[in-house]
Structure formats: C-alpha cells, structure tokens
Amino acid sequence: MELTVYLAGQIHDNWRDILKNEASDLNLPLTFVGPMENHDRSDNIGEEILGKQPNNIFKDEAASAINNLRTEILMNKSDVVIALFGDKYKQWNTAMDASRAIEKGKPLILVRPETLHHPLKELSNKAQVVVETPQQALQALSYVFS
Amino acid sequence: MELTVYLAGQIHDNWRDILKNEASDLNLPLTFVGPMENHDRSDNIGEEILGKQPNNIFKDEAASAINNLRTEILMNKSDVVIALFGDKYKQWNTAMDASRAIEKGKPLILVRPETLHHPLKELSNKAQVVVETPQQALQALSYVFS
Amino acid sequence: MELTVYLAGQIHDNWRDILKNEASDLNLPLTFVGPMENHDRSDNIGEEILGKQPNNIFKDEAASAINNLRTEILMNKSDVVIALFGDKYKQWNTAMDASRAIEKGKPLILVRPETLHHPLKELSNKAQVVVETPQQALQALSYVFS
Amino acid sequence: MELTVYLAGQIHDNWRDILKNEASDLNLPLTFVGPMENHDRSDNIGEEILGKQPNNIFKDEAASAINNLRTEILMNKSDVVIALFGDKYKQWNTAMDASRAIEKGKPLILVRPETLHHPLKELSNKAQVVVETPQQALQALSYVFS
Amino acid sequence: MELTVYLAGQIHDNWRDILKNEASDLNLPLTFVGPMENHDRSDNIGEEILGKQPNNIFKDEAASAINNLRTEILMNKSDVVIALFGDKYKQWNTAMDASRAIEKGKPLILVRPETLHHPLKELSNKAQVVVETPQQALQALSYVFS
Amino acid sequence: MELTVYLAGQIHDNWRDILKNEASDLNLPLTFVGPMENHDRSDNIGEEILGKQPNNIFKDEAASAINNLRTEILMNKSDVVIALFGDKYKQWNTAMDASRAIEKGKPLILVRPETLHHPLKELSNKAQVVVETPQQALQALSYVFS
Amino acid sequence: MELTVYLAGQIHDNWRDILKNEASDLNLPLTFVGPMENHDRSDNIGEEILGKQPNNIFKDEAASAINNLRTEILMNKSDVVIALFGDKYKQWNTAMDASRAIEKGKPLILVRPETLHHPLKELSNKAQVVVETPQQALQALSYVFS
Amino acid sequence: MELTVYLAGQIHDNWRDILKNEASDLNLPLTFVGPMENHDRSDNIGEEILGKQPNNIFKDEAASAINNLRTEILMNKSDVVIALFGDKYKQWNTAMDASRAIEKGKPLILVRPETLHHPLKELSNKAQVVVETPQQALQALSYVFS
C-alpha cells in the first residue's frame, strides 16, 4: 500500500525537502505532492500563460486560478494532507487548503509552533492530528505502516 | 422564500449589526447567524462549561470544540455564507469557515479591503463573489430577490 | 406539499409570465424562481455593485459572478428545473444550468422547439422529460399532483 | 503520478491531435480521452447498433444515449476536463459536458476565443481556468508537474 | 415532527386507501405520496402531453419519462418508503423504486406475502424492515412516534 | 431557528426527561427525539408486529430492524446528536449511533463519566464536544443560541 | 484504460460466457464480474457458511446476505453495469441491481427482448442505453474505445 | 481484481494472523490492514510523538488522534471491513469502526460469538453479513472470487 501526501503550507523554507529525505531514509512508501514552491513563479504563472493583465488584482486572479487548478488536481489524488503554519505571512491559502482537506474527508495533520496555538485553535480542533514539527508529522505517518 | 446567511469573520467591530440593520430597512427576507461575537466569552466557553483546564492549549482546545459545534450547526442551516476579512489578526478561522462553505456547496461572498487582495488571492478565486464592503455583499444578496 | 421550480433559459420573451399565470389558474402549489429577466441589469450587475471594471471581459466576469450567485442559491432551493431553449442566441448558460440540475439530482424538464432536436440531442437524452412548449412542461408538473 | 484528461468540445478540426502531440513532445504523463471524433459515426451510432429508427428524432435519441454512455464512462475516469468552444455550431453538448465536470468536482479548463467571452461568461466564471488556446491549457497542465 | 411516506408498488387494488384511512384513524402525522394510481392514465400520460407517438415502445418511453419525473420529485420529498409486492405482474418498477430508496438513504419497509419470499430475498435483505401486510408497515411507522 | 436533537444512549434512567425539562425552563427552541425508552417494548417490538419468531436470535433481529428504522428516520431529521454512555451495559448501539452521527455530518456531543475516558478515547476524539453531564451538553447547545 | 463491467441478471443460460468470448475476440480491455452463476450454490451459500437455518425464509435471508455482499463489493469496483432481463422468472434482484447501478452513478446498459418493453418501461427510461441482445451491449462498450 | 480488507476489533489474541494465514493458503488476492496490534504502543503513541501530556485524559486524547488517523487512512483504502467482537472489554472503538464502515458504504462482515447476539443486535442488523468465526468471514470473502 502506497500513500500520496499533499504538503500544504509555507514555501519560504525547505521543510518539504527535509521531510522527503527523512521519508526516503525510512523507506516509507509515500509520494509527496504540493504547491509550486518557486514563489515568483507562483505569483507570475497567470501572466506567464495568459499574458499581461490590466492590473495587479487581475494578475493575482489569473495566477490564483492556475495555482488552485494545481491544488485541486493534486489534493484529489492524495490520501492525507499535512499543512504547516509558520511564524510569517498571513498563510490564508494554507488555512483554506487545510479546511478543504477536512471537508473532502482527507485526514489532516496540522504542523504549527506552539506559539501559534491560539489563532489556530478552531482549525486545530478540526484537524485529525496536531504536531509541532514536520518530523512529528512523519512519525504519525510512519505509524500507519508499523 | 427566505434565506439564512452565515456571517463569518472578525468579531472586533459591529459590521454584523450594520448589515442586519440595512437588510431590515430593505425588508429582505434574510435570517442572519454567525459566531459568538463576545470575544472573551468565545475564548472562555470551554472552561465555562468544562471547568478549569490544565493549561492554555487545553483551554483553547475546549473552547474551540464548542465554537466549532456552533459553527457546524449554524452553517449546516445556512443557504449562503458571507466571510469578512479585516486588516488585523490572523483570522485563520475565517479562512477555514470560508473554505468549509465552498466545500459544502454553500455559495460564498468574500468581503475584504483591496489592500488584502494579494494574500487572499487563492481564496478569492474560489469564492463565488468578492466585494470590498458588507454593503456590497448585501447588494449582491438583494439582487437574488429582485 | 409545495414545489419550488427554477425556470432556466432565455429571457427574451415573457414565457415565464405565461407559465406562472397558468399555474395560478390551475391552483398548483408551485413557487417559481429563476434568473434576472432584465437583460441590461443582468449584464451590468457587476459594475452596479463593484464599480467600473478595466474592460468588457472583466465587466462580464463581475456580472457573471453575481448572476451565478443567484442561480446557485435559487437552484439549491428548487425541487425541479425547467430549461427552455429558443431559436436565438447561443444560450450556453441555459445548457450549463440544465446540466447542473441533472448533476445535482434535480429532475429536469427540457423545453425546445422540434427544430432544435439535433443540436440538443445529448442534453435531451439526459433530461427527465423533453417537451416542446412551456404548457406541456406545466402539464407534466400538474401530473405530479393529480 | 499520471493524469487522465477528458477533451470535450468541437470535433470539426484537429485540435486534439495537436494537443496530444505537444504533450508527447513535453513527455507529460497525460492520457487523453474524449468523444467520438468521427462526426458521421457519432450521429449514426444509434442506428448502427439498434437498427433503423422511426424518424430523425428517435435516431438522434438512440445515438445520443450511446454518446452519453461514452462520455459518462470516460469522464468518470478523468482527473481534469478541457472544454474547447469554437466559432461554429451551437455546441450545447460541450456546455453540458463542461457543467457536468464542474458539478462532479473535476477541475475544468475552458478554451475559447476572446470573441466568445460574452455568451460564455457564466460558464467561464465557474471554470477553474479560462484560456484562449489549447496550448495555454497544456501549459496550465504542465505547471501541475513542475 | 411530520413524515412524508412514499407508497411504491402495485396500483391494482386499494391498499393505499386502506393505509391512509388507518393512519388517519390513529392521528399519525403522516403525509402519503406515490405513483399515479389510474393505470390507464399512467400508461397514456406520454401521449396525453406529447401527442401520438410512432409506436408502442415510444408511447411507453414517453409515459415512463413522466412517471419517473413524478417518482423522482416525490421520493426526494419523502422521509421513508413503503414498497408493496403482490402476486400479480412483474412489478419491476416497484423493485426499481425500492432499490432507489435504499441507495438514496431513505429507510425502506418492504411488504410482501410470504409466498414471495424466495424471489424477493436479495431485496428483502437490503430493506430496513420486511412485513407481510400494509397494516404491519403502519405499525412500524407508528412505533416511530410512540 | 429551531433545532432537532437526537438523544442516543442508555434508556435505564430518566436523563432525557431531566434534559427536556431544563431545555423547557430555558425556553430553548429544541425538539428532542430518540429511541424507544421502554426497554421491554424495544426488545419485543419485532414479535409485536411480526408475531412469534423461531428463536431469540431471530426475535432480536426482528426487533432491531424496527428499532433501526426508528433511529434512521429520526436521526435523518436531526441537526445535532447527544450520545450518553453510562457505567452499565455494553451500549454498542450507542457507540454505533454516535459513529453514525459523525459520518452523516451531524455534530456529536458525547456525554460520559470521566471513569470511562479510556475505553471511549477514539470515539471521544471524533466527537465535536465531550462533556461529563447532560447539563453540560445542554449548556453547549444553549451557547449556539446566545 | 481498462474497464470493469458488472454483468447483472439471469443465471439460467450462458450469455455471460458468450459475451466474454466476444470481448476477448475483439481484444477489448474489459474485466467482467457478476453474481454467482451456480444457482444451487447461490441458494445454499448461507447454510454452507452458517449451517442449517430454522426454516426456508431464514435460509434465504442467510444466502441473500452473502450474495449481496458479493454484489456490493463487485459493483463498487465496476465502471459500468450490464443488466439482462429474460422471459422467465421474476428477476427482482436484477431490477434491484440495475436501479442500484443508476443511483450509484454507474452507467447502465439494459438488455431485454422487445416483448418485455412494457413492464420494463420505467427502468428502461432511467438506463443510459437499452438494447435487445448482449452483442449490442458489447457493441456499445466497444464504441467507448473506438 | 484484488481487495483490501480492514480488520477491526480486538487486539488481544492472534485472530488476524490466523485469518491472514488461511487467506494465504487459499491464494486469495486479499491485502489486510487494521489497527496497531501492540496494545501498549497504541496507548502510548500520543506521548511517543508529542511528549509527556498533562494527565491521562490528555495522554489518551493524543493517542486516539493518531490511532484514528491510522484508521481513517486505512479504512478509506479498503473495499470491505471485518469487525470482530470478543467476550472481553468494552470494544466501543470496534463498534465505532463497524458503524463508520456502514456509513462509508464499505460492506461490513460482523464476527461475534452467539453469546453476544443480544447487545449487538442493532449493529448486526445493519451489517451486511453476521458470522461467528473469522473462518466464516473468510469463507464469505472467498465466495466473492468463486
């Protein structure tokens, strides 16, 4: 049995690479998917495909349509979702992806530093598992195979 | 035909009261529901019912369970959801409620100042309607009855 | 038992009024809902609420978001959908609404002149009932109460 | 990860072949499915299997039943749908397939020339992505794998 | 609390009237709906609305489309389904309605003489309750209110 | 807005009456439904309707079919479920009803003495709210209206 | 792309073998599943596993539980269902399986001799395709791959 | 065709191993999954990943979250569920998993000694098959392939 894991959340550090490496070291049968991690390309993908838009709002609308296409396709293919919240940025799309996972019946593992527990309390309550580090999320997944 | 409208989002000003008054002035057949607007009570409701918890994380967990009970019950009863984002706070539960509405097939009207368009771009793309003021959200609803 | 009927389709003649009058004459317990029938207002509703848009495509996008809000809310409330195709215009939104009704499990009555049978053949095949006049659609509904 | 793509829309030029060739050149892991592209066979398939029908309406009904069988089976197998609208014909079955994809939760990429933006505005608003050429649709899909 | 009960099954005796009278005598808050009980009208309703059809198969197709419209609308409105099988006729539409109720999550009460237990064994196994007389079905429903 | 509340769980004391009285004292707009509380009648309802069965297993099967009919109908009508576990009996049907509520998307309030926390830990984790007394469950519901 | 086809219907002649052979001759990528075709074993499977039952009704109940287990598992795995009605027997489980396929969103091909058109008219109307021979059903499936 | 089977129920004897060995002897194409069978690890997994919790209730909550993660992921992957009840312990999570399987549309085979028939009667009534030994459950599954 193999599982596909969607890695939602911030794209400003290399937490996904660390997670993938550890999973590989443990020989876990996991395939990881997730959003575009190149921030500039993610912001510009609308204009890359559709050309120059009238203003920044429409540039954002064009980009987000294609980013959401990616998320929809890949999350539909996933068995479980890990969503990581960090200290910076508003990360509303992470919250959106986490909630989407819950409503689609995909079990959600939420990763957040303890300092964020208060603003994330309603989302934490709906997540299947809440941990503080990506390593703990991987431990939870490895438990499925043990 | 009457509609029930869930008003998700910040509870730090009186935007809900203004909206309700305008809807009343227009004689629109709308019933409004939403989260507990007394911030302190929302934070303390877990301990109010279950008694003192071991620490703040468990206090938050107890409170969020009951806040989510309220949201689940009331959103299930709703025909449409308005979610308002303001300039302050992380508002992850607003993003969660907005995404929950989308996945449940409840049409979502997103209200946000133009200054927030970039961090909200993926959520805006999935909303049925995006406006800048609660008045515009009400205009969109009144159009349903015209 | 009362039924709510969504009347999808062209807004260029008064077929809805004729249908409503006949239903009223027959004392059928039907409530009719449907799209905005004022064509200009339907095209301009985006700018009416959101203000001037950069160009006609974005004006159309703003209008269609609000027209779709109306359709989503009202079709969710409906028990059955009547979709009428006439000789003029492309009527792709009628085809979209008809297909949406089928997928939502709302029984669909398709009304079209015999001259349109060929281009509508796949949609006709998925409709629950296909008739040629609104009067026949109403006869089918009155049969539910007889 | 491999994706299956349903190509809805006109069968009067070779846009599907061009798309398939480009996807092959890019080594994208995509499998393409779609409607019968031989127009005469599509119109005659009912009588091919069931024999001569009483008149053209029943010939069309027999054919459309089998064309819809094909669409249902193949769209159920698909991860994403591309629907292309051209300048000619009424294309109501394309609109029906596009709406069906949306309601089934299959992300929809709509392809249409800018000249068609007005009659397609409600369908465009519900599509996940709207582009003007099949090449742009393929760019959006290739982004999922980048 | 009121319940709507769909009465599927044979239309060749007055079992529905007997059931309705007993429910009325017991003051049970039940509303009963069901198929057209005038057999001739049920067979002719297609031609009554659409006019003369080319042959009997198409006459049957036209009639069954409208009979199914009635069943879809009324069963969607129902909270529970009673399906009665008698000794005569093939009653495939009764079996179809019973199975439809099960798949829609509407609890099914199956009524059949013990002599029919063998051919109905798979359907009986999927029904929530199996009884031999309409009176017993009504007893089961009255238990819900006791 | 009125809510219907299904009260699952033991029928060996009068906790439901106490809850109903308190809700009435508080003027909460709640309608309560639940299983047959007369234990003997619940065990005998199969034979009451269907007559003497061959042995106790078939007597139980006949009774449970009708008890489940009642639960299905009433839980489908409910907006929220309260499930109470006490110290006695195996209460597997309470666990079944609680899980059924969760899967149907009905928010679940679990009531159990702290002494039962260990054997109920997985079910508690899936409940929306866990409390120790019926009074606390009612407090949680009254919060929805405050 | 491979398809799994559930073959519902009578087990009194070898129509399934003929169909499988023809599909094999045409190299169609089809896997066929279906009910137990050994009639005696199908009737006795309950007692084969559970031992002697108190009477024939309970013997039938035990057998049908296991036959339905098989149907549920295999139909869930299927992409399309063929249901064949013959001249003999009541075939209510065939009607049940056909209706189950429709409600599960599995496209249904109904095979029946023209002499049965009247009693099957409502079921025919809900089927995606209606043909008179298994060969025609296979032709319809082969069209999906052409 | 291969099937994945979730084995819910007690972890206090080696019934799963016996079942797996027999399936292997019979060359049945079955993959078995299920809960953590090491009881201590199952109870401690929360603290193993998250560290020491404030008290036993929170230790249980942490463990059950991760046990439920495992169950959700593996049951979603399963085609059929076997749930075994033994004489000891409360086994509420077994009842919960059995009910969860029913609501998810996964066919359920219930295994229980005849001595437990009374307290399990409602759950037995909703199961697709009820047997007394794991061997009988395997016989029922092997029938699917015969």
JSON list of N, CA and C in Angstrom, two decimals, chain E residues 96-125:
[
{"chain": "E", "resi": 96, "resn": "MET", "atom": "N", "xyz": [-37.43, -1.41, -8.70]},
{"chain": "E", "resi": 96, "resn": "MET", "atom": "CA", "xyz": [-36.57, -0.26, -9.01]},
{"chain": "E", "resi": 96, "resn": "MET", "atom": "C", "xyz": [-36.75, 0.84, -7.97]},
{"chain": "E", "resi": 97, "resn": "ASP", "atom": "N", "xyz": [-37.98, 1.15, -7.63]},
{"chain": "E", "resi": 97, "resn": "ASP", "atom": "CA", "xyz": [-38.24, 2.21, -6.64]},
{"chain": "E", "resi": 97, "resn": "ASP", "atom": "C", "xyz": [-37.70, 1.80, -5.26]},
{"chain": "E", "resi": 98, "resn": "ALA", "atom": "N", "xyz": [-37.86, 0.54, -4.91]},
{"chain": "E", "resi": 98, "resn": "ALA", "atom": "CA", "xyz": [-37.36, 0.06, -3.62]},
{"chain": "E", "resi": 98, "resn": "ALA", "atom": "C", "xyz": [-35.84, 0.19, -3.55]},
{"chain": "E", "resi": 99, "resn": "SER", "atom": "N", "xyz": [-35.16, -0.20, -4.62]},
{"chain": "E", "resi": 99, "resn": "SER", "atom": "CA", "xyz": [-33.70, -0.11, -4.65]},
{"chain": "E", "resi": 99, "resn": "SER", "atom": "C", "xyz": [-33.26, 1.35, -4.65]},
{"chain": "E", "resi": 100, "resn": "ARG", "atom": "N", "xyz": [-33.99, 2.17, -5.38]},
{"chain": "E", "resi": 100, "resn": "ARG", "atom": "CA", "xyz": [-33.69, 3.60, -5.42]},
{"chain": "E", "resi": 100, "resn": "ARG", "atom": "C", "xyz": [-33.78, 4.20, -4.02]},
{"chain": "E", "resi": 101, "resn": "ALA", "atom": "N", "xyz": [-34.82, 3.82, -3.28]},
{"chain": "E", "resi": 101, "resn": "ALA", "atom": "CA", "xyz": [-34.97, 4.32, -1.91]},
{"chain": "E", "resi": 101, "resn": "ALA", "atom": "C", "xyz": [-33.76, 3.93, -1.06]},
{"chain": "E", "resi": 102, "resn": "ILE", "atom": "N", "xyz": [-33.34, 2.68, -1.15]},
{"chain": "E", "resi": 102, "resn": "ILE", "atom": "CA", "xyz": [-32.20, 2.21, -0.36]},
{"chain": "E", "resi": 102, "resn": "ILE", "atom": "C", "xyz": [-30.95, 3.04, -0.68]},
{"chain": "E", "resi": 103, "resn": "GLU", "atom": "N", "xyz": [-30.68, 3.21, -1.97]},
{"chain": "E", "resi": 103, "resn": "GLU", "atom": "CA", "xyz": [-29.46, 3.93, -2.36]},
{"chain": "E", "resi": 103, "resn": "GLU", "atom": "C", "xyz": [-29.52, 5.40, -2.00]},
{"chain": "E", "resi": 104, "resn": "LYS", "atom": "N", "xyz": [-30.73, 5.99, -1.98]},
{"chain": "E", "resi": 104, "resn": "LYS", "atom": "CA", "xyz": [-30.86, 7.40, -1.59]},
{"chain": "E", "resi": 104, "resn": "LYS", "atom": "C", "xyz": [-30.80, 7.57, -0.07]},
{"chain": "E", "resi": 105, "resn": "GLY", "atom": "N", "xyz": [-30.70, 6.47, 0.70]},
{"chain": "E", "resi": 105, "resn": "GLY", "atom": "CA", "xyz": [-30.67, 6.58, 2.15]},
{"chain": "E", "resi": 105, "resn": "GLY", "atom": "C", "xyz": [-32.04, 6.79, 2.77]},
{"chain": "E", "resi": 106, "resn": "LYS", "atom": "N", "xyz": [-33.10, 6.53, 2.03]},
{"chain": "E", "resi": 106, "resn": "LYS", "atom": "CA", "xyz": [-34.46, 6.59, 2.58]},
{"chain": "E", "resi": 106, "resn": "LYS", "atom": "C", "xyz": [-34.78, 5.21, 3.16]},
{"chain": "E", "resi": 107, "resn": "PRO", "atom": "N", "xyz": [-35.10, 5.09, 4.45]},
{"chain": "E", "resi": 107, "resn": "PRO", "atom": "CA", "xyz": [-35.40, 3.77, 5.00]},
{"chain": "E", "resi": 107, "resn": "PRO", "atom": "C", "xyz": [-36.57, 3.13, 4.25]},
{"chain": "E", "resi": 108, "resn": "LEU", "atom": "N", "xyz": [-36.43, 1.83, 3.96]},
{"chain": "E", "resi": 108, "resn": "LEU", "atom": "CA", "xyz": [-37.41, 1.10, 3.14]},
{"chain": "E", "resi": 108, "resn": "LEU", "atom": "C", "xyz": [-38.12, 0.04, 3.99]},
{"chain": "E", "resi": 109, "resn": "ILE", "atom": "N", "xyz": [-39.46, 0.07, 3.93]},
{"chain": "E", "resi": 109, "resn": "ILE", "atom": "CA", "xyz": [-40.28, -1.01, 4.51]},
{"chain": "E", "resi": 109, "resn": "ILE", "atom": "C", "xyz": [-40.84, -1.80, 3.34]},
{"chain": "E", "resi": 110, "resn": "LEU", "atom": "N", "xyz": [-40.51, -3.08, 3.29]},
{"chain": "E", "resi": 110, "resn": "LEU", "atom": "CA", "xyz": [-40.96, -3.93, 2.18]},
{"chain": "E", "resi": 110, "resn": "LEU", "atom": "C", "xyz": [-42.16, -4.75, 2.66]},
{"chain": "E", "resi": 111, "resn": "VAL", "atom": "N", "xyz": [-43.23, -4.75, 1.86]},
{"chain": "E", "resi": 111, "resn": "VAL", "atom": "CA", "xyz": [-44.42, -5.52, 2.18]},
{"chain": "E", "resi": 111, "resn": "VAL", "atom": "C", "xyz": [-44.60, -6.60, 1.10]},
{"chain": "E", "resi": 112, "resn": "ARG", "atom": "N", "xyz": [-44.67, -7.85, 1.54]},
{"chain": "E", "resi": 112, "resn": "ARG", "atom": "CA", "xyz": [-44.86, -8.92, 0.55]},
{"chain": "E", "resi": 112, "resn": "ARG", "atom": "C", "xyz": [-45.46, -10.15, 1.25]},
{"chain": "E", "resi": 113, "resn": "PRO", "atom": "N", "xyz": [-46.32, -10.89, 0.52]},
{"chain": "E", "resi": 113, "resn": "PRO", "atom": "CA", "xyz": [-46.82, -12.14, 1.09]},
{"chain": "E", "resi": 113, "resn": "PRO", "atom": "C", "xyz": [-45.67, -13.14, 1.26]},
{"chain": "E", "resi": 114, "resn": "GLU", "atom": "N", "xyz": [-45.78, -14.01, 2.24]},
{"chain": "E", "resi": 114, "resn": "GLU", "atom": "CA", "xyz": [-44.68, -14.94, 2.50]},
{"chain": "E", "resi": 114, "resn": "GLU", "atom": "C", "xyz": [-44.39, -15.81, 1.28]},
{"chain": "E", "resi": 115, "resn": "THR", "atom": "N", "xyz": [-45.38, -16.02, 0.44]},
{"chain": "E", "resi": 115, "resn": "THR", "atom": "CA", "xyz": [-45.17, -16.83, -0.77]},
{"chain": "E", "resi": 115, "resn": "THR", "atom": "C", "xyz": [-44.13, -16.24, -1.71]},
{"chain": "E", "resi": 116, "resn": "LEU", "atom": "N", "xyz": [-43.87, -14.94, -1.57]},
{"chain": "E", "resi": 116, "resn": "LEU", "atom": "CA", "xyz": [-42.90, -14.31, -2.47]},
{"chain": "E", "resi": 116, "resn": "LEU", "atom": "C", "xyz": [-41.50, -14.21, -1.85]},
{"chain": "E", "resi": 117, "resn": "HIS", "atom": "N", "xyz": [-41.30, -14.86, -0.71]},
{"chain": "E", "resi": 117, "resn": "HIS", "atom": "CA", "xyz": [-40.02, -14.60, -0.03]},
{"chain": "E", "resi": 117, "resn": "HIS", "atom": "C", "xyz": [-38.81, -15.01, -0.85]},
{"chain": "E", "resi": 118, "resn": "HIS", "atom": "N", "xyz": [-38.91, -16.09, -1.64]},
{"chain": "E", "resi": 118, "resn": "HIS", "atom": "CA", "xyz": [-37.72, -16.54, -2.36]},
{"chain": "E", "resi": 118, "resn": "HIS", "atom": "C", "xyz": [-37.28, -15.57, -3.46]},
{"chain": "E", "resi": 119, "resn": "PRO", "atom": "N", "xyz": [-38.15, -15.19, -4.38]},
{"chain": "E", "resi": 119, "resn": "PRO", "atom": "CA", "xyz": [-37.67, -14.28, -5.44]},
{"chain": "E", "resi": 119, "resn": "PRO", "atom": "C", "xyz": [-37.30, -12.88, -4.92]},
{"chain": "E", "resi": 120, "resn": "LEU", "atom": "N", "xyz": [-37.80, -12.52, -3.75]},
{"chain": "E", "resi": 120, "resn": "LEU", "atom": "CA", "xyz": [-37.51, -11.19, -3.20]},
{"chain": "E", "resi": 120, "resn": "LEU", "atom": "C", "xyz": [-36.38, -11.24, -2.17]},
{"chain": "E", "resi": 121, "resn": "LYS", "atom": "N", "xyz": [-35.64, -12.34, -2.07]},
{"chain": "E", "resi": 121, "resn": "LYS", "atom": "CA", "xyz": [-34.75, -12.47, -0.92]},
{"chain": "E", "resi": 121, "resn": "LYS", "atom": "C", "xyz": [-33.62, -11.43, -0.89]},
{"chain": "E", "resi": 122, "resn": "GLU", "atom": "N", "xyz": [-33.03, -11.10, -2.03]},
{"chain": "E", "resi": 122, "resn": "GLU", "atom": "CA", "xyz": [-31.95, -10.10, -2.01]},
{"chain": "E", "resi": 122, "resn": "GLU", "atom": "C", "xyz": [-32.49, -8.71, -1.68]},
{"chain": "E", "resi": 123, "resn": "LEU", "atom": "N", "xyz": [-33.64, -8.39, -2.22]},
{"chain": "E", "resi": 123, "resn": "LEU", "atom": "CA", "xyz": [-34.22, -7.08, -1.92]},
{"chain": "E", "resi": 123, "resn": "LEU", "atom": "C", "xyz": [-34.66, -7.02, -0.45]},
{"chain": "E", "resi": 124, "resn": "SER", "atom": "N", "xyz": [-35.24, -8.09, 0.04]},
{"chain": "E", "resi": 124, "resn": "SER", "atom": "CA", "xyz": [-35.64, -8.13, 1.46]},
{"chain": "E", "resi": 124, "resn": "SER", "atom": "C", "xyz": [-34.43, -7.91, 2.36]},
{"chain": "E", "resi": 125, "resn": "ASN", "atom": "N", "xyz": [-33.31, -8.52, 1.98]},
{"chain": "E", "resi": 125, "resn": "ASN", "atom": "CA", "xyz": [-32.11, -8.40, 2.81]},
{"chain": "E", "resi": 125, "resn": "ASN", "atom": "C", "xyz": [-31.62, -6.96, 2.92]}
]
